[in-house]
Amino acid sequence: MTKRISRRGFLRWTLGAALVLAVFGFFAGRWSSRIRRRPGRRLRFFTPAEYAVMTAVAETMLPRIPFHSTETVEQIDRSLAIRPAAETKDIRTLLWMVEHLPPVLDRRLGFFTALSDADRAAVLRGWASSTFAFRRTGFQALKYLVMIHHYADRRSWRSIHYEPMELPGWPELPRAGSSRS
């Protein structure tokens, strides 16, 4: 037997839900991504807001590494631009969710790009260990994009003490710990 809800209870619940949606809609329309750094080149895949989110994700995932975040994210932008749309359609949705869902899923007031470094790290940890498969998979996709493009840059190799093999035709890189810059 189902419990009947009274008319007053129904109206109270409906009014509360409408109020929550109105407040969220009011703020969602006024909050925008905080663009901390401008790209050095014209973007080919990302919008400026998506670029800001991807830069914030990259800076959060690589906090102590000498990191050229704008160059890494610009490289991600270039590599996604040449991929077929069917392969990249979910990236835009993923970046929108990372930016806009912290108030809902992580109880953090503000968009991802406006959060402090510690709060952004907590949000990404929440994505990595979530019970929702779409969040864990989304985190892995972002981590893959950031890591593969960061460590593909030869300048990042010194930070992990990687000594490349000498290959004919490749310019010589300074050795880790050497005084040459």
Short mmCIF file of C-alpha atoms in Angstrom, two decimals:
data_model
loop_
_atom_site.label_atom_id
_atom_site.label_comp_id
_atom_site.label_asym_id
_atom_site.label_seq_id
_atom_site.Cartn_x
_atom_site.Cartn_y
_atom_site.Cartn_z
CA MET A 1 0.00 0.00 0.00
CA THR A 2 1.40 3.37 -0.98
CA LYS A 3 1.36 6.29 1.38
CA ARG A 4 -0.75 9.17 0.14
CA ILE A 5 0.78 12.56 0.32
CA SER A 6 -1.40 15.40 1.51
CA ARG A 7 -2.10 18.38 -0.68
CA ARG A 8 -0.22 20.62 1.74
CA GLY A 9 2.79 18.25 1.73
CA PHE A 10 2.77 18.12 -2.05
CA LEU A 11 2.66 21.92 -2.32
CA ARG A 12 5.41 22.32 0.27
CA TRP A 13 7.66 19.80 -1.52
CA THR A 14 6.96 21.36 -4.94
CA LEU A 15 7.62 24.87 -3.66
CA GLY A 16 10.90 23.75 -2.07
CA ALA A 17 12.06 22.03 -5.25
CA ALA A 18 11.11 25.06 -7.35
CA LEU A 19 13.02 27.34 -4.97
CA VAL A 20 16.15 25.18 -5.16
CA LEU A 21 15.98 25.08 -8.96
CA ALA A 22 15.41 28.83 -9.17
CA VAL A 23 18.39 29.60 -6.93
CA PHE A 24 20.64 27.18 -8.82
CA GLY A 25 19.45 28.57 -12.16
CA PHE A 26 20.04 32.14 -10.99
CA PHE A 27 23.63 31.44 -9.97
CA ALA A 28 24.39 29.09 -12.87
CA GLY A 29 23.50 31.84 -15.31
CA ARG A 30 25.78 34.33 -13.56
CA TRP A 31 28.76 32.19 -12.66
CA SER A 32 31.25 31.79 -15.42
CA SER A 33 34.55 30.04 -15.75
CA ARG A 34 37.45 31.98 -14.31
CA ILE A 35 40.00 32.33 -17.06
CA ARG A 36 43.32 32.64 -15.23
CA ARG A 37 45.60 32.38 -18.25
CA ARG A 38 45.03 33.25 -21.87
CA PRO A 39 46.22 30.86 -24.56
CA GLY A 40 49.32 31.86 -26.48
CA ARG A 41 47.80 30.65 -29.74
CA ARG A 42 44.39 30.59 -31.35
CA LEU A 43 42.34 27.71 -29.97
CA ARG A 44 41.27 25.08 -32.49
CA PHE A 45 39.14 22.74 -30.35
CA PHE A 46 38.47 24.29 -26.94
CA THR A 47 36.33 27.33 -26.24
CA PRO A 48 37.96 29.87 -23.87
CA ALA A 49 35.88 28.46 -20.98
CA GLU A 50 36.87 24.86 -21.80
CA TYR A 51 40.49 25.97 -22.08
CA ALA A 52 40.23 27.51 -18.59
CA VAL A 53 38.81 24.28 -17.14
CA MET A 54 41.46 22.12 -18.82
CA THR A 55 44.22 24.45 -17.60
CA ALA A 56 42.86 24.28 -14.03
CA VAL A 57 42.74 20.47 -14.25
CA ALA A 58 46.32 20.33 -15.56
CA GLU A 59 47.64 22.70 -12.88
CA THR A 60 45.91 20.61 -10.21
CA MET A 61 47.21 17.28 -11.49
CA LEU A 62 50.81 18.51 -11.75
CA PRO A 63 51.19 20.88 -8.77
CA ARG A 64 54.92 20.56 -7.97
CA ILE A 65 56.34 19.96 -11.41
CA PRO A 66 57.91 22.76 -13.43
CA PHE A 67 54.97 23.02 -15.74
CA HIS A 68 54.08 25.11 -18.72
CA SER A 69 50.32 24.61 -18.35
CA THR A 70 49.33 26.82 -21.23
CA GLU A 71 51.67 25.03 -23.62
CA THR A 72 50.49 21.60 -22.49
CA VAL A 73 46.81 22.54 -22.81
CA GLU A 74 47.47 24.15 -26.19
CA GLN A 75 49.04 20.86 -27.30
CA ILE A 76 45.94 19.00 -26.06
CA ASP A 77 43.83 21.50 -28.01
CA ARG A 78 45.80 20.84 -31.21
CA SER A 79 45.68 17.06 -30.82
CA LEU A 80 41.92 17.02 -30.18
CA ALA A 81 41.28 19.34 -33.13
CA ILE A 82 42.62 16.79 -35.61
CA ARG A 83 40.61 13.89 -34.18
CA PRO A 84 37.22 12.97 -35.67
CA ALA A 85 34.23 14.53 -33.91
CA ALA A 86 32.94 11.09 -32.91
CA GLU A 87 36.09 10.57 -30.82
CA THR A 88 36.01 13.95 -29.08
CA LYS A 89 32.32 14.68 -28.55
CA ASP A 90 32.33 13.62 -24.91
CA ILE A 91 35.33 15.80 -23.95
CA ARG A 92 33.23 18.98 -24.07
CA THR A 93 30.54 17.39 -21.89
CA LEU A 94 33.18 16.13 -19.46
CA LEU A 95 34.76 19.58 -19.10
CA TRP A 96 31.31 21.14 -18.59
CA MET A 97 30.57 18.62 -15.83
CA VAL A 98 33.92 19.18 -14.09
CA GLU A 99 33.32 22.93 -14.16
CA HIS A 100 29.65 23.08 -13.16
CA LEU A 101 28.99 20.07 -10.91
CA PRO A 102 31.15 20.74 -7.80
CA PRO A 103 28.25 22.53 -6.04
CA VAL A 104 25.97 19.55 -6.71
CA LEU A 105 28.20 16.47 -6.43
CA ASP A 106 31.04 17.67 -4.22
CA ARG A 107 29.32 20.26 -2.02
CA ARG A 108 31.82 22.96 -3.03
CA LEU A 109 30.41 26.42 -3.55
CA GLY A 110 31.63 27.71 -6.88
CA PHE A 111 32.75 26.46 -10.22
CA PHE A 112 35.90 24.34 -10.55
CA THR A 113 38.00 27.16 -12.01
CA ALA A 114 37.08 29.47 -9.12
CA LEU A 115 37.99 26.98 -6.37
CA SER A 116 41.23 27.08 -4.39
CA ASP A 117 43.99 24.64 -5.30
CA ALA A 118 43.12 22.42 -2.31
CA ASP A 119 39.41 22.37 -3.22
CA ARG A 120 40.19 21.57 -6.86
CA ALA A 121 42.41 18.68 -5.73
CA ALA A 122 39.59 17.42 -3.48
CA VAL A 123 37.10 17.60 -6.36
CA LEU A 124 39.42 15.59 -8.63
CA ARG A 125 40.02 13.04 -5.85
CA GLY A 126 36.24 12.76 -5.60
CA TRP A 127 36.03 12.08 -9.32
CA ALA A 128 38.84 9.49 -9.12
CA SER A 129 37.23 7.53 -6.27
CA SER A 130 33.56 8.08 -7.09
CA THR A 131 31.01 5.30 -6.95
CA PHE A 132 29.73 6.57 -10.32
CA ALA A 133 31.58 4.94 -13.21
CA PHE A 134 31.16 8.00 -15.45
CA ARG A 135 33.10 10.14 -12.95
CA ARG A 136 35.93 7.62 -12.56
CA THR A 137 36.16 7.18 -16.33
CA GLY A 138 36.05 10.95 -16.85
CA PHE A 139 38.88 11.44 -14.36
CA GLN A 140 40.98 8.80 -16.13
CA ALA A 141 40.38 10.51 -19.49
CA LEU A 142 41.47 13.89 -18.13
CA LYS A 143 44.49 12.37 -16.39
CA TYR A 144 45.52 10.61 -19.59
CA LEU A 145 45.23 13.80 -21.66
CA VAL A 146 47.25 15.87 -19.19
CA MET A 147 49.96 13.30 -18.49
CA ILE A 148 50.57 12.15 -22.06
CA HIS A 149 50.84 15.71 -23.36
CA HIS A 150 52.94 16.96 -20.45
CA TYR A 151 55.48 14.14 -20.55
CA ALA A 152 55.62 14.15 -24.36
CA ASP A 153 57.31 17.54 -24.00
CA ARG A 154 61.05 16.89 -23.73
CA ARG A 155 61.45 19.79 -21.27
CA SER A 156 59.50 17.81 -18.66
CA TRP A 157 61.93 14.89 -18.70
CA ARG A 158 64.40 16.53 -16.34
CA SER A 159 61.74 16.80 -13.63
CA ILE A 160 61.49 12.99 -13.50
CA HIS A 161 65.25 12.48 -13.96
CA TYR A 162 64.77 10.77 -17.30
CA GLU A 163 67.95 10.53 -19.34
CA PRO A 164 67.06 10.02 -23.01
CA MET A 165 69.17 7.77 -25.20
CA GLU A 166 71.41 9.47 -27.68
CA LEU A 167 69.77 9.07 -31.08
CA PRO A 168 71.32 10.26 -34.32
CA GLY A 169 69.64 13.42 -35.54
CA TRP A 170 68.11 14.40 -32.19
CA PRO A 171 69.37 17.58 -30.56
CA GLU A 172 71.25 16.96 -27.32
CA LEU A 173 69.39 17.75 -24.10
CA PRO A 174 71.11 18.90 -20.91
CA ARG A 175 71.57 16.07 -18.41
CA ALA A 176 69.59 16.05 -15.16
CA GLY A 177 71.48 17.91 -12.47
CA SER A 178 73.70 19.79 -14.92
CA SER A 179 74.04 23.55 -14.64
CA ARG A 180 73.12 24.18 -18.29
CA SER A 181 69.59 25.48 -18.83
#
